[in-house]
mmCIF file of C-alpha atoms in Angstrom:
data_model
loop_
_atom_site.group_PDB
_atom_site.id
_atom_site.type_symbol
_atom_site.label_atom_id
_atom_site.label_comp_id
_atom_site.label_asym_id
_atom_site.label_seq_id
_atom_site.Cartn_x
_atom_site.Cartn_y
_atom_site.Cartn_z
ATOM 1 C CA UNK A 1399 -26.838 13.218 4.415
ATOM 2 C CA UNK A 1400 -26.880 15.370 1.729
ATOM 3 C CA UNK A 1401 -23.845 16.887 2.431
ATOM 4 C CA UNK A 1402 -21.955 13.288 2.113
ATOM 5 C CA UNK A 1403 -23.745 12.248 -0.623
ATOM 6 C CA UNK A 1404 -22.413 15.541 -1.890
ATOM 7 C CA UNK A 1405 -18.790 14.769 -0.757
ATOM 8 C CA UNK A 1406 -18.710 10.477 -2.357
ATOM 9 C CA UNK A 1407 -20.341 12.347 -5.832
ATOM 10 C CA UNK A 1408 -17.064 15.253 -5.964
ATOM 11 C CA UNK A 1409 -14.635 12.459 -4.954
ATOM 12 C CA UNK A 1410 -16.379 9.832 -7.487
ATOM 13 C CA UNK A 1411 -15.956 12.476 -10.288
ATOM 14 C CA UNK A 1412 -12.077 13.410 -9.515
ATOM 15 C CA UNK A 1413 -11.531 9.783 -9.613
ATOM 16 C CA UNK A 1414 -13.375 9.360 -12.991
ATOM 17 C CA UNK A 1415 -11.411 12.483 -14.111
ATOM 18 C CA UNK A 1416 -7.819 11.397 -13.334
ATOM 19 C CA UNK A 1417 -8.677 7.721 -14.488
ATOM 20 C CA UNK A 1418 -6.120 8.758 -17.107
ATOM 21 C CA UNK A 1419 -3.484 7.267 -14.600
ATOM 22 C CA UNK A 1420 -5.038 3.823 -15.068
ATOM 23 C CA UNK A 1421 -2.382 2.028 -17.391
ATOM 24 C CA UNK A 1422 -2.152 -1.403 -18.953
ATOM 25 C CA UNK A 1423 1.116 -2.094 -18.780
ATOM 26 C CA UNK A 1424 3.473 -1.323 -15.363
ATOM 27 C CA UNK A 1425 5.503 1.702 -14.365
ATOM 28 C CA UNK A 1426 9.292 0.337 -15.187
ATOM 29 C CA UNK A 1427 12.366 1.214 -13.176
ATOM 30 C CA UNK A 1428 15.002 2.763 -15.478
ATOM 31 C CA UNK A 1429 18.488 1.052 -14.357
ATOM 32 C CA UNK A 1430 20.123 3.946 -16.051
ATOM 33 C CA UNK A 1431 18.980 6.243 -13.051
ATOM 34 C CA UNK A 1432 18.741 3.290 -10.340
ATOM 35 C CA UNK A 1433 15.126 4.057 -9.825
ATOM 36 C CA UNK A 1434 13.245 1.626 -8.231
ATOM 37 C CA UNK A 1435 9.843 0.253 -8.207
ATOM 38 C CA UNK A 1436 7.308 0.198 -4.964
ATOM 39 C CA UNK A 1437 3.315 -1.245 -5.043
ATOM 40 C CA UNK A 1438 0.924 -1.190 -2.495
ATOM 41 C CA UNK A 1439 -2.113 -3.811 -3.092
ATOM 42 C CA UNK A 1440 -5.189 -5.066 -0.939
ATOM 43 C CA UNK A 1441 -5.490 -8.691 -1.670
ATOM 44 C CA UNK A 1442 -8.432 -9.369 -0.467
ATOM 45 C CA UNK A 1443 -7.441 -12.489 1.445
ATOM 46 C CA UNK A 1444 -6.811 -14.033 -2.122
ATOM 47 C CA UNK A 1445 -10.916 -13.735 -2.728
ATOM 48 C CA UNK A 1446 -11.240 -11.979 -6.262
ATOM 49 C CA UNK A 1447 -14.111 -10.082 -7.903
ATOM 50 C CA UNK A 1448 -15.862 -13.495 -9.425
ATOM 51 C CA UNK A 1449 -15.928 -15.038 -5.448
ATOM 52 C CA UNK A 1450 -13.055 -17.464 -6.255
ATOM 53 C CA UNK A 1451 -10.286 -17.741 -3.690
ATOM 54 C CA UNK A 1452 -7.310 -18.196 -5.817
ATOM 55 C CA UNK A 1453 -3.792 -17.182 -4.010
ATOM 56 C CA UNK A 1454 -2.041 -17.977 -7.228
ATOM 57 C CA UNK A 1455 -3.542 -14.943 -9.195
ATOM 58 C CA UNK A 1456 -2.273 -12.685 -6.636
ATOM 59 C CA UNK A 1457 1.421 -14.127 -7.127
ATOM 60 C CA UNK A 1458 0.877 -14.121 -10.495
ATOM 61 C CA UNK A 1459 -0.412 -9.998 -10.543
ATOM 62 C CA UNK A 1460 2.664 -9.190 -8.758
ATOM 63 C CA UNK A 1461 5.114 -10.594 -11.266
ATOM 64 C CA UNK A 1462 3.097 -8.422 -13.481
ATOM 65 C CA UNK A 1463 4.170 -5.242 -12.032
ATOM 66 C CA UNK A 1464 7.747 -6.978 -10.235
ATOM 67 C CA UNK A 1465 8.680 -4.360 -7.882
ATOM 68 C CA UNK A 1466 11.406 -3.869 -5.783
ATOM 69 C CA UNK A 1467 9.310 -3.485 -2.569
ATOM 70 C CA UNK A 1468 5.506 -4.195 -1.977
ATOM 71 C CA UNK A 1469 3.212 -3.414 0.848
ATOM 72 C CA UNK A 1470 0.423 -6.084 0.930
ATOM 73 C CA UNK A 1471 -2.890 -5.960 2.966
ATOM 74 C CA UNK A 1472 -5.303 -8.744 4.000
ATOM 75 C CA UNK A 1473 -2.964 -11.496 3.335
ATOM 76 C CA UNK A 1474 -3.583 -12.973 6.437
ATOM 77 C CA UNK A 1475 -6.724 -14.950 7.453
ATOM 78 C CA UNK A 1476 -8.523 -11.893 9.920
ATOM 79 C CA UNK A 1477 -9.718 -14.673 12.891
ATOM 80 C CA UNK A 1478 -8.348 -17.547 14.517
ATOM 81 C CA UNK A 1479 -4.840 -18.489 13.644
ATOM 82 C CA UNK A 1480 -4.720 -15.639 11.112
ATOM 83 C CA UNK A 1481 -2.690 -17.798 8.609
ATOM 84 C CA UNK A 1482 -0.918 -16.416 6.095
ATOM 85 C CA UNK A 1483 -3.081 -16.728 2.655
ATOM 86 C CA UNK A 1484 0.051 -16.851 -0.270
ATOM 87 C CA UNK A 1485 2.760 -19.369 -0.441
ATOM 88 C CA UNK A 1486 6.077 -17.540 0.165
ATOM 89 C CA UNK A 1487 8.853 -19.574 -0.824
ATOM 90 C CA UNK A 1488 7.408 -20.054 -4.085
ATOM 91 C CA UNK A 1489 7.079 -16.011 -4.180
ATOM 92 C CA UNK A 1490 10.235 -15.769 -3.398
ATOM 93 C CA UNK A 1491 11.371 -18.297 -6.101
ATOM 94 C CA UNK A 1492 9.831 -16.210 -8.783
ATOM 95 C CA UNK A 1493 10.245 -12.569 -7.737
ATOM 96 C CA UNK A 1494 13.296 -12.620 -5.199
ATOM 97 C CA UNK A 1495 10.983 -10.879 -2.649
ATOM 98 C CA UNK A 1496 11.480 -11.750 0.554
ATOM 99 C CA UNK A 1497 8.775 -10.327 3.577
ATOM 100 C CA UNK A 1498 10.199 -7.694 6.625
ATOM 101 C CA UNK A 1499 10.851 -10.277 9.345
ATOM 102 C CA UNK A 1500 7.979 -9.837 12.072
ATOM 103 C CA UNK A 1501 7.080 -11.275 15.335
ATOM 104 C CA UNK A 1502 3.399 -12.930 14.674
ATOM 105 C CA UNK A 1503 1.557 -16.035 15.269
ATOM 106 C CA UNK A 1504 2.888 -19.114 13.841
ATOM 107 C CA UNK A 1505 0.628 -19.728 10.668
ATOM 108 C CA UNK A 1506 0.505 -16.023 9.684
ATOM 109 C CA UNK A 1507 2.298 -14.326 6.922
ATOM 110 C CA UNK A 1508 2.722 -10.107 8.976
ATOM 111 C CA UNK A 1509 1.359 -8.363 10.873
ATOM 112 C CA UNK A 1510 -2.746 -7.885 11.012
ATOM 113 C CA UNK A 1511 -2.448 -8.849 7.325
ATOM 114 C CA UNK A 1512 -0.109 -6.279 6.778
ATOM 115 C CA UNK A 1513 2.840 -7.880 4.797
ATOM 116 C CA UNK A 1514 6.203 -6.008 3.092
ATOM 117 C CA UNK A 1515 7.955 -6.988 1.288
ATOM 118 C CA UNK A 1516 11.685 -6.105 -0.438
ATOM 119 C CA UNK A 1517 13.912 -7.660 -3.289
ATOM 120 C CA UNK A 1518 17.385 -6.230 -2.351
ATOM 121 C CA UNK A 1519 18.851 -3.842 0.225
ATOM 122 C CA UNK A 1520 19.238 -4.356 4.354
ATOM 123 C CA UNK A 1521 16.594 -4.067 6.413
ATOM 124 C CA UNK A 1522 16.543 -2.985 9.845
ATOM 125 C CA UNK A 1523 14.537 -1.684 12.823
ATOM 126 C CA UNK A 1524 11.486 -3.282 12.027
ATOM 127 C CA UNK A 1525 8.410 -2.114 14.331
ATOM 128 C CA UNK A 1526 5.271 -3.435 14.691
ATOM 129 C CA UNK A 1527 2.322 -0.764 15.942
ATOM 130 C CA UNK A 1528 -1.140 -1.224 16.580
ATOM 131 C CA UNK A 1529 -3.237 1.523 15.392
ATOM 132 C CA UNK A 1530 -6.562 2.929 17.762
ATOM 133 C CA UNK A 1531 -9.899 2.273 16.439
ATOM 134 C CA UNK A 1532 -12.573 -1.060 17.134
ATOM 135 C CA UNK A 1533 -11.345 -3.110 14.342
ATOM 136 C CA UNK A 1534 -7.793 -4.817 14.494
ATOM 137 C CA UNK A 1535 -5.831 -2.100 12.889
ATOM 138 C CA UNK A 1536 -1.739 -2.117 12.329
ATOM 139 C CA UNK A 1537 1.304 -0.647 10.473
ATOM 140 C CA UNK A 1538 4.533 -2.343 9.835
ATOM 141 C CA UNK A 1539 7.627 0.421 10.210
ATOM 142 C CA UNK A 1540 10.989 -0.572 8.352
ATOM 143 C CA UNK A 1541 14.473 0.881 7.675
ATOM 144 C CA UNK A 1542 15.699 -0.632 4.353
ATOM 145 C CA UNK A 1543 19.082 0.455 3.328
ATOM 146 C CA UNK A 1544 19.643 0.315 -0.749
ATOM 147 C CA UNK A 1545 22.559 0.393 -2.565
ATOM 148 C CA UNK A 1546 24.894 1.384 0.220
ATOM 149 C CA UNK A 1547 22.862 3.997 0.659
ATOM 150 C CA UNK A 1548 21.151 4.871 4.486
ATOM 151 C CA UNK A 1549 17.731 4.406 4.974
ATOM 152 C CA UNK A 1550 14.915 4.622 3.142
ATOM 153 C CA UNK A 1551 11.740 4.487 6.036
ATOM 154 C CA UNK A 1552 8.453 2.387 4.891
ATOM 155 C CA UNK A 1553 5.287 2.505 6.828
ATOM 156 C CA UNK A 1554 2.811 0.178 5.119
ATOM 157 C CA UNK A 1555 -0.443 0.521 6.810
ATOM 158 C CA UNK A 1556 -4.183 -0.364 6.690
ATOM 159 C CA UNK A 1557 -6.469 2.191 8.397
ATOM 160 C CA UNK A 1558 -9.775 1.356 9.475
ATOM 161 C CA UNK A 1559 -13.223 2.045 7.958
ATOM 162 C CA UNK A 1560 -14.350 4.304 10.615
ATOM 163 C CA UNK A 1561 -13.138 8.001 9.726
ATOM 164 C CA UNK A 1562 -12.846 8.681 13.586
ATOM 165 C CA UNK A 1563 -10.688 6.266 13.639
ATOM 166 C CA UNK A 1564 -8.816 6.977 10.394
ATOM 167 C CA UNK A 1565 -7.852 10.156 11.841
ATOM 168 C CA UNK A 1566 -6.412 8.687 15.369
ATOM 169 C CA UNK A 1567 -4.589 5.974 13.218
ATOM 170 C CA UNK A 1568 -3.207 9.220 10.929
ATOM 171 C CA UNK A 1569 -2.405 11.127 14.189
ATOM 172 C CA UNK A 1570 -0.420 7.825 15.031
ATOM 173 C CA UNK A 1571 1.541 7.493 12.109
ATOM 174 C CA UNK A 1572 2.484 10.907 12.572
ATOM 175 C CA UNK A 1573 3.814 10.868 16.601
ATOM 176 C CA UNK A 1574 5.572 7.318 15.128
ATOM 177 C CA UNK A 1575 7.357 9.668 12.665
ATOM 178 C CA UNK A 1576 8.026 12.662 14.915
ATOM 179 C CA UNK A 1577 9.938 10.188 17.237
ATOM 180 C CA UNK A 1578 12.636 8.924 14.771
ATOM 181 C CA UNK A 1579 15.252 10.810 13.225
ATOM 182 C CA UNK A 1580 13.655 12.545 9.623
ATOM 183 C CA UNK A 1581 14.457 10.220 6.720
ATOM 184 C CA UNK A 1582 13.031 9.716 3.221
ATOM 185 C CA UNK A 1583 9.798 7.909 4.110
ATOM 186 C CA UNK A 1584 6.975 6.168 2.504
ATOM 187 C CA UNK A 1585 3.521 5.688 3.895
ATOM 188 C CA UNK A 1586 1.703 3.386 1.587
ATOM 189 C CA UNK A 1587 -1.199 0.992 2.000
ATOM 190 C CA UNK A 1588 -5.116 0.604 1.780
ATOM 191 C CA UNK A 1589 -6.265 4.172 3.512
ATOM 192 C CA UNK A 1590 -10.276 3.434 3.253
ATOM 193 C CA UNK A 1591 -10.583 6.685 2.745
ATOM 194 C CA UNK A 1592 -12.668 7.880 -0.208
ATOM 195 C CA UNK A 1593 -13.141 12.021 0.554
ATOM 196 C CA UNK A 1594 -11.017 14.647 -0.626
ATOM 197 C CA UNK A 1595 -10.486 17.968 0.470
ATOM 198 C CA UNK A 1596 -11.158 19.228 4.326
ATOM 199 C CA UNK A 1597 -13.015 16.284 4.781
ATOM 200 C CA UNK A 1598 -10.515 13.512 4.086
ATOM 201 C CA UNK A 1599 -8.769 12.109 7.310
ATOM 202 C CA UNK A 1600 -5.448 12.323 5.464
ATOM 203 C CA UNK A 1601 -5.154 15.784 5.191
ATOM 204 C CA UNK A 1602 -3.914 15.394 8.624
ATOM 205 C CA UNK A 1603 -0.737 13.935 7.118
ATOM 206 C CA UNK A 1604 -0.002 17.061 5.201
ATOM 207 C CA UNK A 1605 1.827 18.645 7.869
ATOM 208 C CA UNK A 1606 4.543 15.794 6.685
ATOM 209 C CA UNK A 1607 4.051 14.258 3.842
ATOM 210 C CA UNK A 1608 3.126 17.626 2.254
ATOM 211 C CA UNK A 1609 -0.384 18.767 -0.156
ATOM 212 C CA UNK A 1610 -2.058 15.130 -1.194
ATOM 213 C CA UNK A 1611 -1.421 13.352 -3.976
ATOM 214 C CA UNK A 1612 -3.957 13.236 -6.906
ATOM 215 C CA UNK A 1613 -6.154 10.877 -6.187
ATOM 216 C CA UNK A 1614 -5.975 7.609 -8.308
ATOM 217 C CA UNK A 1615 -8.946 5.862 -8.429
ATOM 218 C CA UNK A 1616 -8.316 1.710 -7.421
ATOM 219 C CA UNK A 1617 -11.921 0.570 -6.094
ATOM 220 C CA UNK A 1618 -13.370 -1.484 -7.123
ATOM 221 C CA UNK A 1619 -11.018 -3.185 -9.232
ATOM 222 C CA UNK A 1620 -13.475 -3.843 -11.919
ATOM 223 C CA UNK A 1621 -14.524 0.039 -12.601
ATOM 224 C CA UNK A 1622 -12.189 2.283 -10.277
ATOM 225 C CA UNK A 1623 -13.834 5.495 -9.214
ATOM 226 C CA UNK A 1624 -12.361 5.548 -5.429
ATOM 227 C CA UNK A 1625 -8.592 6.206 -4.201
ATOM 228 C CA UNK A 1626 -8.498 3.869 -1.504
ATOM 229 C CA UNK A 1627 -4.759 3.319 -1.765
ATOM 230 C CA UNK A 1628 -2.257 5.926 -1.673
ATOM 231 C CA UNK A 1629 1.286 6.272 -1.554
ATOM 232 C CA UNK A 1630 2.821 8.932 0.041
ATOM 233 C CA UNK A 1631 6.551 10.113 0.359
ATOM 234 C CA UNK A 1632 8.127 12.891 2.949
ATOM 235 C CA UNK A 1633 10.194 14.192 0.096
ATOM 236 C CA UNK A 1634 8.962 16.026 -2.825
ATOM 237 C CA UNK A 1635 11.004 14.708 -5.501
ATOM 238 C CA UNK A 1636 11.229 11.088 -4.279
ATOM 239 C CA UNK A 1637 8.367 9.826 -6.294
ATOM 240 C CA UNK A 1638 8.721 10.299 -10.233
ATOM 241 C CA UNK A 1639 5.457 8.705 -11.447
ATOM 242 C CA UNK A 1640 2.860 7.143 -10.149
ATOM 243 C CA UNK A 1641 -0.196 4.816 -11.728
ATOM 244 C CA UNK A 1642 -2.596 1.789 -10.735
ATOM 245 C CA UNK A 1643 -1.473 -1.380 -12.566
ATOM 246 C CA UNK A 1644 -4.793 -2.153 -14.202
ATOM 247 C CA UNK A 1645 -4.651 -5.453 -16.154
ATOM 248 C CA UNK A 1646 -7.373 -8.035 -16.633
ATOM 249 C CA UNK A 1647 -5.971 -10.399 -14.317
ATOM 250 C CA UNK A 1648 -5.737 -7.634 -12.020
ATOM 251 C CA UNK A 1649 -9.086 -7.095 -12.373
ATOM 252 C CA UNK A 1650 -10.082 -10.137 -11.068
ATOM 253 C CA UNK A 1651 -7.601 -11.451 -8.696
ATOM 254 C CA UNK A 1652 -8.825 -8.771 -5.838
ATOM 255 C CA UNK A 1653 -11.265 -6.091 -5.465
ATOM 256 C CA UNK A 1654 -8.245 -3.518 -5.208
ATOM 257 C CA UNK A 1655 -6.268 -2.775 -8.372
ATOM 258 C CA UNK A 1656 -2.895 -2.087 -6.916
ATOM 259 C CA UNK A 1657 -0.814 0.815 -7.214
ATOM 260 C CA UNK A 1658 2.761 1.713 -8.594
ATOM 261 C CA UNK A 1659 5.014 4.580 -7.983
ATOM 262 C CA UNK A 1660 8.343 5.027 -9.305
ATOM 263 C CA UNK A 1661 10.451 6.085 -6.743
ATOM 264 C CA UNK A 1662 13.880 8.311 -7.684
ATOM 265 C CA UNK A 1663 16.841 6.981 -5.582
ATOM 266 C CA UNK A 1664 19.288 9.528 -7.900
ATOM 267 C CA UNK A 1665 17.376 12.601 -6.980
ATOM 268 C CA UNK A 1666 19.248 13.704 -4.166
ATOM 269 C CA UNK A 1667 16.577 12.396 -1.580
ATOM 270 C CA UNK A 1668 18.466 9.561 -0.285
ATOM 271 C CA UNK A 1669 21.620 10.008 1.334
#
């Protein structure tokens, strides 16, 4: 016990350390190098921090940050029909995004609340996998061709709260990757896990996705001291900057804070 206790108090104080990240305003694509913006965010099935369900917050936080593709988690009711939680034409009215096309029960928005979405581009070979572990676990796999250019892979995932099983559902992502031709990818989504070092789950994804980013704290939304969300890329210089869009609505609209990177389509990573 005292070893973990040991473990949450080093990762609690790297988070407070590199809460310089935390900005008020969000990361901005720069059309004069056709970079492009990419979020991941846990909405918390719409429920913020004050208890309130309020879908229209979470609509409203991303056209805060308007990025070109977002990775959302828990927008889905978790039981029965598992409908979908945020009104998506009007989404698409304001923002242009439009959600990966996935095979799912009638009333529900993705896949085990996993929703991505994408503004412009082609997207393609769309997978849906399960992930191992007790609790209803997925990841949504999708080509997305930009600007003429071919592929850029997404895997938006949510792992599971069980570190067991957060290292089967990393092992997963991994044979999912080995078995498709090597692209410019991006793993992004709610990763639950809070260690660093040896004893973080996701240093099994190094063999990929190469040494771990520096952690960015986004839980809870209202004083981040916890990287829970992460994104990831295959390619060194694919992402150019990367922050949590911290705002006051988005510190109430969910318990996440979500975060931004900046992703370089000019830097020789996409073909």
């Amino acid at each position: 016990m005292t070893k973990t206790n040991n473990t949450l108090a080093s990762a609690v104080i790297a988070s407070i350390k590199n809460r310089s990240n935390r900005i008020h305003n969000p990361l901005r694509r720069d059309a004069r190098d056709g970079s492009m913006l990419v979020a991941s965010y846990n909405v918390h099935k719409c429920v913020g921090t004050d208890g309130r369900f309020d879908p229209e917050r979470i609509i409203e936080v991303i056209r805060e940050m308007n990025p070109d593709v977002i990775a959302l988690q828990e927008a889905d009711q978790r039981f029965g029909e598992r409908s979908g939680l945020l009104d998506l034409p009007r989404l698409r009215l304001e923002t242009g995004l439009m959600p990966v096309p996935v095979l799912h029960k009638p009333k529900s928005h993705g896949w085990r609340g996993n929703v991505l979405l994408f503004r412009e581009g082609v997207v393609r070979d769309v997978h849906q996998v399960a992930l191992p572990g007790l609790e209803p676990r997925g990841a949504l796999v999708a080509e997305i061709d930009i600007e003429a250019r071919e592929g850029l892979r997404i895997i938006a995932a949510h792992l599971g709260l069980l570190r067991w099983a957060r290292r089967q559902q990393a092992d997963t992502i991994l044979d999912i990757i080995g078995r498709r031709e090597d692209r410019p990818t991006l793993l992004m989504g709610d990763f639950n896990e809070w260690r660093l070092g040896p004893g973080s789950a996701l240093t099994r994804l190094e063999s990929v996705f190469g040494p771990l980013p520096t952690p960015i704290p986004s839980y809870p939304a209202r004083m981040p001291v916890l990287s829970l969300d992460r994104i990831m890329a295959n390619r060194a210089d694919l992402i150019a900057e990367m922050a949590v869009h911290d705002t006051p609505l988005a510190r109430k609209a969910s318990d996440h804070l979500p975060l931004l990177a900046r992703i370089d389509l000019g830097a020789g990573s996409l073909g």
